[in-house]
Short mmCIF file of C-alpha atoms in Angstrom, two decimals:
data_model
loop_
_atom_site.label_atom_id
_atom_site.label_comp_id
_atom_site.label_asym_id
_atom_site.label_seq_id
_atom_site.Cartn_x
_atom_site.Cartn_y
_atom_site.Cartn_z
CA MET A 1 -15.54 98.77 7.72
CA LYS A 2 -18.68 98.77 10.23
CA THR A 3 -18.32 95.87 12.42
CA LEU A 4 -22.01 93.91 11.85
CA ALA A 5 -24.16 92.08 15.23
CA LYS A 6 -24.98 88.78 15.14
CA LEU A 7 -28.44 88.41 13.22
CA PRO A 8 -31.42 86.98 15.01
CA VAL A 9 -33.37 83.83 14.38
CA THR A 10 -36.05 82.45 16.01
CA ILE A 11 -36.77 79.08 15.42
CA VAL A 12 -41.30 78.44 15.79
CA THR A 13 -41.44 74.37 15.78
CA GLY A 14 -44.95 72.85 17.06
CA PHE A 15 -48.25 70.10 15.79
CA LEU A 16 -49.52 70.59 12.54
CA GLY A 17 -52.83 72.69 13.40
CA SER A 18 -50.98 74.16 15.68
CA GLY A 19 -50.86 77.61 15.51
CA LYS A 20 -47.63 78.18 14.08
CA THR A 21 -48.42 80.05 10.40
CA THR A 22 -51.04 81.74 12.55
CA LEU A 23 -48.55 83.19 14.86
CA LEU A 24 -45.57 84.11 12.03
CA ARG A 25 -48.69 86.01 10.22
CA HIS A 26 -48.79 88.42 13.44
CA MET A 27 -45.78 88.86 13.95
CA LEU A 28 -44.83 89.93 10.03
CA ASP A 29 -48.55 91.49 10.50
CA ASN A 30 -47.13 93.60 13.51
CA ALA A 31 -43.10 94.41 12.45
CA GLN A 32 -43.73 97.78 13.12
CA GLY A 33 -41.02 98.78 11.17
CA ARG A 34 -38.54 95.85 10.95
CA ARG A 35 -37.07 93.66 8.66
CA ILE A 36 -37.58 89.96 8.63
CA ALA A 37 -36.86 86.88 6.38
CA VAL A 38 -39.04 84.15 6.67
CA ILE A 39 -37.95 80.80 5.57
CA VAL A 40 -40.91 78.14 5.48
CA ASN A 41 -40.00 74.65 5.79
CA GLU A 42 -42.92 72.92 3.95
CA PHE A 43 -43.41 69.05 5.17
CA GLY A 44 -44.27 67.96 1.24
CA GLU A 45 -43.06 69.33 -2.15
CA LEU A 46 -45.74 71.93 -2.99
CA GLY A 47 -45.07 75.07 -0.91
CA ILE A 48 -48.61 75.70 -0.27
CA ASP A 49 -47.61 77.18 3.56
CA GLY A 50 -46.21 80.03 1.57
CA GLU A 51 -48.38 80.28 -0.79
CA ILE A 52 -50.36 81.57 2.33
CA LEU A 53 -48.24 83.45 3.81
CA LYS A 54 -48.01 84.92 -0.06
CA GLN A 55 -51.42 85.99 -0.48
CA CYS A 56 -50.95 87.70 3.59
CA SER A 57 -51.30 91.39 4.02
CA ILE A 58 -47.31 92.07 4.75
CA GLY A 59 -46.91 95.93 4.01
CA CYS A 60 -45.10 95.39 0.72
CA THR A 61 -46.60 94.86 -2.49
CA GLU A 62 -45.69 91.41 -4.29
CA GLU A 63 -43.23 91.16 -5.69
CA GLU A 64 -41.38 92.43 -1.71
CA ALA A 65 -43.13 89.42 -0.50
CA LEU A 66 -41.97 86.54 -2.71
CA GLY A 67 -38.06 88.41 -2.00
CA ARG A 68 -38.85 87.57 1.86
CA VAL A 69 -40.64 84.13 1.70
CA PHE A 70 -37.50 81.67 1.31
CA GLU A 71 -39.73 78.23 0.39
CA LEU A 72 -37.07 74.75 2.07
CA ALA A 73 -38.52 71.83 -1.34
CA ASN A 74 -38.54 68.66 2.05
CA GLY A 75 -40.50 68.72 5.13
CA CYS A 76 -38.27 67.44 7.71
CA LEU A 77 -35.44 69.75 8.29
CA CYS A 78 -34.41 67.55 10.58
CA CYS A 79 -33.31 65.51 6.91
CA THR A 80 -32.04 68.23 4.85
CA VAL A 81 -30.51 70.95 6.75
CA GLN A 82 -27.67 69.68 5.14
CA GLU A 83 -28.13 69.75 1.89
CA GLU A 84 -30.46 72.98 1.86
CA PHE A 85 -30.92 75.44 4.57
CA PHE A 86 -27.30 75.97 4.67
CA PRO A 87 -27.92 77.70 1.27
CA VAL A 88 -30.24 79.55 2.08
CA MET A 89 -28.64 80.78 5.75
CA ARG A 90 -25.24 82.01 3.48
CA GLU A 91 -27.58 84.13 1.37
CA LEU A 92 -29.23 85.79 4.37
CA VAL A 93 -25.91 86.18 5.85
CA ALA A 94 -24.78 88.17 2.40
CA ARG A 95 -28.75 90.17 3.19
CA ARG A 96 -27.06 90.75 6.73
CA GLY A 97 -27.12 93.70 6.72
CA ASP A 98 -30.38 94.57 5.22
CA LEU A 99 -32.04 92.35 7.68
CA ASP A 100 -33.10 92.84 10.87
CA HIS A 101 -34.62 89.39 12.39
CA ILE A 102 -34.66 85.95 10.83
CA LEU A 103 -37.69 84.16 11.35
CA ILE A 104 -38.42 80.24 10.60
CA GLU A 105 -41.12 77.90 10.37
CA THR A 106 -40.32 73.99 11.39
CA SER A 107 -42.50 71.11 9.53
CA GLY A 108 -45.06 70.19 12.16
CA LEU A 109 -43.25 67.07 12.71
CA ALA A 110 -39.94 68.42 12.10
CA LEU A 111 -37.49 68.28 15.26
CA PRO A 112 -35.46 71.44 16.42
CA LYS A 113 -32.69 70.58 17.90
CA PRO A 114 -31.13 68.98 14.51
CA LEU A 115 -31.76 73.03 13.01
CA VAL A 116 -30.56 74.64 15.89
CA GLN A 117 -27.17 72.22 16.54
CA ALA A 118 -26.75 73.89 12.53
CA PHE A 119 -26.69 77.00 13.95
CA GLN A 120 -22.69 76.18 15.64
CA TRP A 121 -21.49 76.10 12.43
CA PRO A 122 -19.02 78.53 11.59
CA GLU A 123 -20.25 80.00 8.97
CA ILE A 124 -23.77 80.22 10.97
CA ARG A 125 -22.28 81.24 14.13
CA ASN A 126 -20.33 84.09 13.13
CA ALA A 127 -22.65 86.03 11.45
CA CYS A 128 -26.24 84.33 13.39
CA THR A 129 -26.89 83.58 16.72
CA VAL A 130 -30.56 81.11 17.73
CA ASP A 131 -33.30 84.46 19.40
CA ALA A 132 -34.91 81.71 20.77
CA VAL A 133 -36.83 78.73 19.83
CA ILE A 134 -41.03 79.09 20.44
CA THR A 135 -42.97 75.92 21.12
CA VAL A 136 -46.30 76.73 20.05
CA VAL A 137 -48.90 74.07 21.68
CA ASP A 138 -52.32 72.69 20.35
CA SER A 139 -53.98 73.57 23.97
CA PRO A 140 -57.23 71.72 23.47
CA ALA A 141 -55.43 69.43 21.92
CA VAL A 142 -53.10 68.25 24.54
CA ALA A 143 -56.51 69.11 27.05
CA ALA A 144 -57.78 65.95 25.56
CA GLY A 145 -54.02 63.96 25.18
CA THR A 146 -54.02 63.73 21.35
CA PHE A 147 -50.73 66.62 20.95
CA ALA A 148 -51.52 67.14 17.97
CA ALA A 149 -55.36 68.30 16.26
CA TYR A 150 -57.69 65.64 15.79
CA PRO A 151 -54.88 62.96 15.88
CA GLU A 152 -58.43 59.72 16.65
CA GLN A 153 -57.26 57.56 14.42
CA VAL A 154 -53.16 57.68 14.66
CA ASP A 155 -54.28 57.26 18.57
CA ALA A 156 -56.75 54.27 17.75
CA GLN A 157 -54.03 52.31 15.95
CA ARG A 158 -51.54 52.56 18.91
CA LYS A 159 -54.12 51.14 21.77
CA LEU A 160 -55.04 48.24 19.75
CA ASP A 161 -50.84 47.11 18.97
CA PRO A 162 -50.62 45.22 22.70
CA ASN A 163 -46.36 45.41 20.75
CA LEU A 164 -47.24 49.91 21.79
CA ASP A 165 -45.68 50.93 24.96
CA HIS A 166 -48.00 53.73 26.34
CA GLU A 167 -46.49 56.65 25.09
CA SER A 168 -47.67 57.68 20.91
CA PRO A 169 -44.59 58.73 18.24
CA LEU A 170 -46.69 61.92 19.23
CA HIS A 171 -46.29 62.88 22.62
CA GLU A 172 -42.15 61.79 22.29
CA LEU A 173 -41.94 64.34 19.55
CA PHE A 174 -43.72 66.37 21.83
CA ALA A 175 -41.20 66.18 24.22
CA ASP A 176 -38.86 66.69 21.74
CA GLN A 177 -40.48 70.28 20.15
CA LEU A 178 -40.53 70.86 24.30
CA ALA A 179 -36.48 69.70 25.01
CA SER A 180 -35.70 72.51 22.18
CA ALA A 181 -38.17 75.73 23.52
CA ASP A 182 -37.11 78.77 25.24
CA LEU A 183 -40.32 80.23 25.52
CA VAL A 184 -44.10 78.01 25.21
CA VAL A 185 -46.40 79.15 23.76
CA LEU A 186 -49.88 78.21 25.14
CA ASN A 187 -52.12 78.90 22.08
CA LYS A 188 -56.00 78.42 21.96
CA ALA A 189 -55.91 79.28 25.63
CA ASP A 190 -59.79 81.03 24.62
CA LEU A 191 -60.86 77.02 23.31
CA ILE A 192 -60.57 76.13 26.97
CA ASP A 193 -61.66 76.84 30.29
CA ALA A 194 -59.10 77.50 33.59
CA ALA A 195 -58.63 73.89 35.16
CA GLY A 196 -58.17 72.77 31.37
CA LEU A 197 -55.08 75.00 30.71
CA ALA A 198 -53.96 74.66 34.02
CA GLY A 199 -53.48 71.23 33.36
CA VAL A 200 -52.19 71.23 30.13
CA ARG A 201 -49.59 74.03 32.07
CA ALA A 202 -48.25 71.35 34.73
CA GLU A 203 -48.29 68.73 31.45
CA VAL A 204 -45.85 71.18 29.50
CA ALA A 205 -43.72 72.07 32.63
CA GLU A 206 -43.01 68.38 33.22
CA GLU A 207 -41.09 68.59 29.70
CA LEU A 208 -39.19 71.81 29.59
CA PRO A 209 -36.23 72.88 32.17
CA PRO A 210 -37.07 75.64 35.04
CA ALA A 211 -35.92 79.16 33.48
CA VAL A 212 -38.38 78.42 30.06
CA LYS A 213 -41.96 80.83 30.10
CA VAL A 214 -45.01 79.28 29.04
CA ILE A 215 -47.39 81.98 28.40
CA GLU A 216 -51.02 82.00 27.55
CA ALA A 217 -52.31 83.34 23.90
CA SER A 218 -55.26 82.80 21.55
CA SER A 219 -54.04 83.44 17.93
CA GLY A 220 -51.03 83.55 18.12
CA ARG A 221 -51.81 87.13 19.42
CA LEU A 222 -49.13 88.34 21.80
CA PRO A 223 -46.56 91.58 21.71
CA LEU A 224 -43.95 91.25 19.49
CA ASP A 225 -41.77 92.17 22.48
CA VAL A 226 -42.41 89.02 24.41
CA LEU A 227 -41.38 87.18 21.29
CA LEU A 228 -38.07 88.09 19.82
CA GLY A 229 -35.50 89.42 21.31
CA VAL A 230 -35.99 86.94 24.31
CA GLY A 231 -31.15 86.77 23.81
CA ALA A 232 -31.78 82.85 24.34
CA GLU A 233 -27.61 81.97 22.55
CA SER A 234 -29.95 78.51 21.67
CA GLU A 235 -26.90 78.07 19.68
CA ALA A 236 -24.61 77.84 22.96
CA HIS A 237 -26.84 75.26 25.33
CA ILE A 238 -28.61 72.97 22.79
CA ASP A 239 -26.76 70.08 22.91
CA GLY A 240 -27.46 70.17 26.34
CA ARG A 241 -30.41 69.22 25.41
CA ARG A 242 -31.35 65.67 26.01
CA THR A 243 -33.98 64.53 23.67
CA HIS A 244 -35.90 61.24 22.84
CA HIS A 245 -33.54 61.12 18.98
CA ASP A 246 -30.29 62.26 20.27
CA SER A 247 -29.35 58.81 20.13
CA HIS A 248 -30.00 58.96 15.91
CA HIS A 249 -27.80 61.97 15.54
CA ASP A 250 -24.42 60.20 17.36
CA GLY A 251 -24.13 57.80 14.04
CA ASP A 252 -24.63 57.34 11.00
CA ASP A 253 -27.97 56.27 10.98
CA HIS A 254 -29.44 59.18 10.02
CA ASP A 255 -32.07 57.36 8.70
CA ASP A 256 -33.69 55.63 10.98
CA HIS A 257 -35.46 58.30 12.46
CA ASP A 258 -39.09 57.98 14.13
CA HIS A 259 -40.61 60.33 12.56
CA ASP A 260 -40.14 58.76 9.12
CA ALA A 261 -43.60 56.33 9.68
CA PHE A 262 -44.75 59.58 8.63
CA ASP A 263 -44.88 60.39 4.69
CA SER A 264 -46.04 63.45 2.53
CA ILE A 265 -48.20 62.76 -0.45
CA SER A 266 -48.60 64.99 -3.01
CA ILE A 267 -51.88 63.95 -5.59
CA ASP A 268 -52.85 65.57 -9.00
CA LEU A 269 -56.60 65.79 -10.05
CA PRO A 270 -58.35 67.63 -12.82
CA GLU A 271 -61.28 69.98 -11.82
CA ALA A 272 -63.48 69.00 -9.49
CA ASP A 273 -66.87 70.07 -7.46
CA GLU A 274 -65.72 71.35 -4.17
CA SER A 275 -69.17 69.20 -1.89
CA LEU A 276 -67.73 65.88 -3.68
CA LEU A 277 -63.94 66.79 -3.52
CA LEU A 278 -64.36 67.98 0.78
CA ASP A 279 -66.79 65.02 1.05
CA ALA A 280 -64.64 62.30 0.02
CA LEU A 281 -61.38 64.19 1.72
CA SER A 282 -63.52 64.22 4.59
CA GLN A 283 -63.81 59.71 4.22
CA LEU A 284 -61.11 59.09 2.99
CA VAL A 285 -59.52 61.24 6.29
CA GLY A 286 -61.40 58.93 8.72
CA GLU A 287 -59.99 55.54 6.66
CA PHE A 288 -56.48 55.94 5.85
CA GLY A 289 -55.57 57.80 9.38
CA ILE A 290 -54.91 61.70 7.33
CA LEU A 291 -53.72 63.52 9.67
CA ARG A 292 -53.61 66.91 7.91
CA ALA A 293 -54.48 67.66 4.13
CA LYS A 294 -53.74 71.17 2.25
CA GLY A 295 -54.16 72.05 -1.47
CA PHE A 296 -55.54 73.92 -4.65
CA ALA A 297 -58.75 72.75 -5.78
CA ALA A 298 -60.05 73.78 -9.54
CA ILE A 299 -63.79 74.71 -9.50
CA PRO A 300 -64.96 73.95 -12.93
CA GLY A 301 -66.98 77.31 -13.23
CA LYS A 302 -64.87 79.87 -11.38
CA PRO A 303 -62.41 82.42 -12.40
CA MET A 304 -60.95 81.69 -8.66
CA ARG A 305 -58.74 78.86 -7.99
CA LEU A 306 -59.48 77.43 -4.13
CA LEU A 307 -57.66 77.05 -0.88
CA ILE A 308 -58.46 73.71 0.56
CA GLN A 309 -56.61 73.10 4.82
CA GLY A 310 -57.44 69.90 6.97
CA VAL A 311 -56.04 69.23 9.98
CA GLY A 312 -58.68 65.74 10.81
CA THR A 313 -62.21 65.92 9.39
CA ARG A 314 -62.16 70.18 10.08
CA PHE A 315 -61.53 71.84 6.04
CA ASP A 316 -61.14 75.81 5.96
CA LYS A 317 -61.41 76.69 2.52
CA HIS A 318 -61.42 79.68 0.35
CA PHE A 319 -61.08 81.18 -2.86
CA ASP A 320 -57.78 82.83 -2.84
CA ARG A 321 -56.57 84.24 -6.18
CA ALA A 322 -57.28 84.26 -9.69
CA TRP A 323 -55.66 81.42 -12.20
CA ARG A 324 -53.32 83.21 -14.30
CA SER A 325 -53.85 82.73 -18.28
CA ASP A 326 -49.76 80.57 -18.07
CA GLU A 327 -50.92 77.43 -15.27
CA ALA A 328 -53.16 75.08 -16.34
CA ARG A 329 -56.01 74.38 -14.15
CA ILE A 330 -55.59 71.09 -11.82
CA THR A 331 -56.45 70.02 -8.45
CA ARG A 332 -52.98 69.87 -6.37
CA LEU A 333 -53.27 68.70 -2.94
CA VAL A 334 -50.57 67.37 -0.33
CA LEU A 335 -51.20 64.71 2.23
CA ILE A 336 -50.05 64.01 5.32
CA GLY A 337 -50.80 61.17 7.78
CA GLN A 338 -49.37 57.17 8.36
CA ASP A 339 -48.32 54.84 5.84
CA LEU A 340 -50.21 56.23 2.73
CA ASP A 341 -50.86 54.98 -0.28
CA ALA A 342 -50.46 57.16 -2.46
CA VAL A 343 -52.09 55.43 -5.52
CA GLN A 344 -54.87 54.21 -3.92
CA LEU A 345 -55.79 57.34 -2.63
CA GLN A 346 -56.18 59.40 -5.76
CA ALA A 347 -57.74 56.20 -7.05
CA ARG A 348 -60.41 56.82 -4.79
CA LEU A 349 -60.92 60.46 -5.31
CA ARG A 350 -60.28 60.35 -8.63
CA GLN A 351 -63.73 57.71 -8.85
CA ALA A 352 -65.24 60.20 -5.82
CA LEU A 353 -64.88 62.88 -8.48
CA GLY A 354 -65.80 60.83 -11.36
CA ALA A 355 -62.29 61.65 -13.42
#
């Protein structure tokens, strides 16, 4: 009977908008024959990041791509790891003779440590090892002191509250992502000057164990030999990595997470005029402190659906595919932020669209 070596798993973490999906695309585009399974962990009810990944050219047919992308329904891996992660991993373990590597993308607010600890479970530990936790850092955002792209509204709210200390929840999450890292990618390095990048490197180093490598990248373009085959065996030493959120996992207070303040809401709308929709979203981003918007829209008279991704007030959009004859032409959005009121936001969007 053939003895299979442990299947290496790479966990990619980092804030919303830091470039995790771009890094995954780069890795798949340059797989060079490696058989890679992907687990996309989407923050929200919709697997929209999975849709985006399926659109990219990764050298296989659409049917094969669908088989390689595993999506979890809820974004907080910290909370759903036992309910959803285990059956997915069991399925991949059963097929590990057909695989060379597993990539897992966490949501922007998920904490990597509990996920790495899940690899200590006997059924997974005997078959898999965490090759590395790669933390993707948005270099310009860290240089600006915001840690995530465009969270000015969150930071402004924090500064107005005299009861909060100087460290924002985003800073704690940022520190925890670094505390679990085996490799740190300072992404978007081309968007800041050398002095700014040096400052980011110094700030990141304060949160890292000395052995962790820090490398710079633009659009996640790095050789796969740097990203894969790290051999960190993260599950063996993760318990020794101290994070801000450790106390939440010591007892039965699992529901009491600092990042519960971040909401992800799903909104369905009818067909929408493109400019009206984007103008309305831009207005609501500033007013309600929305960190990220993503989804797709049905534009009147257009045979293709419009894919939308927004970080802060910056929106990227493109027509990704034709509407299928068996699906409803609707607009579906996921909004991520703090203390979001789904009913109010839906009403405001409908009003703006005249729906």
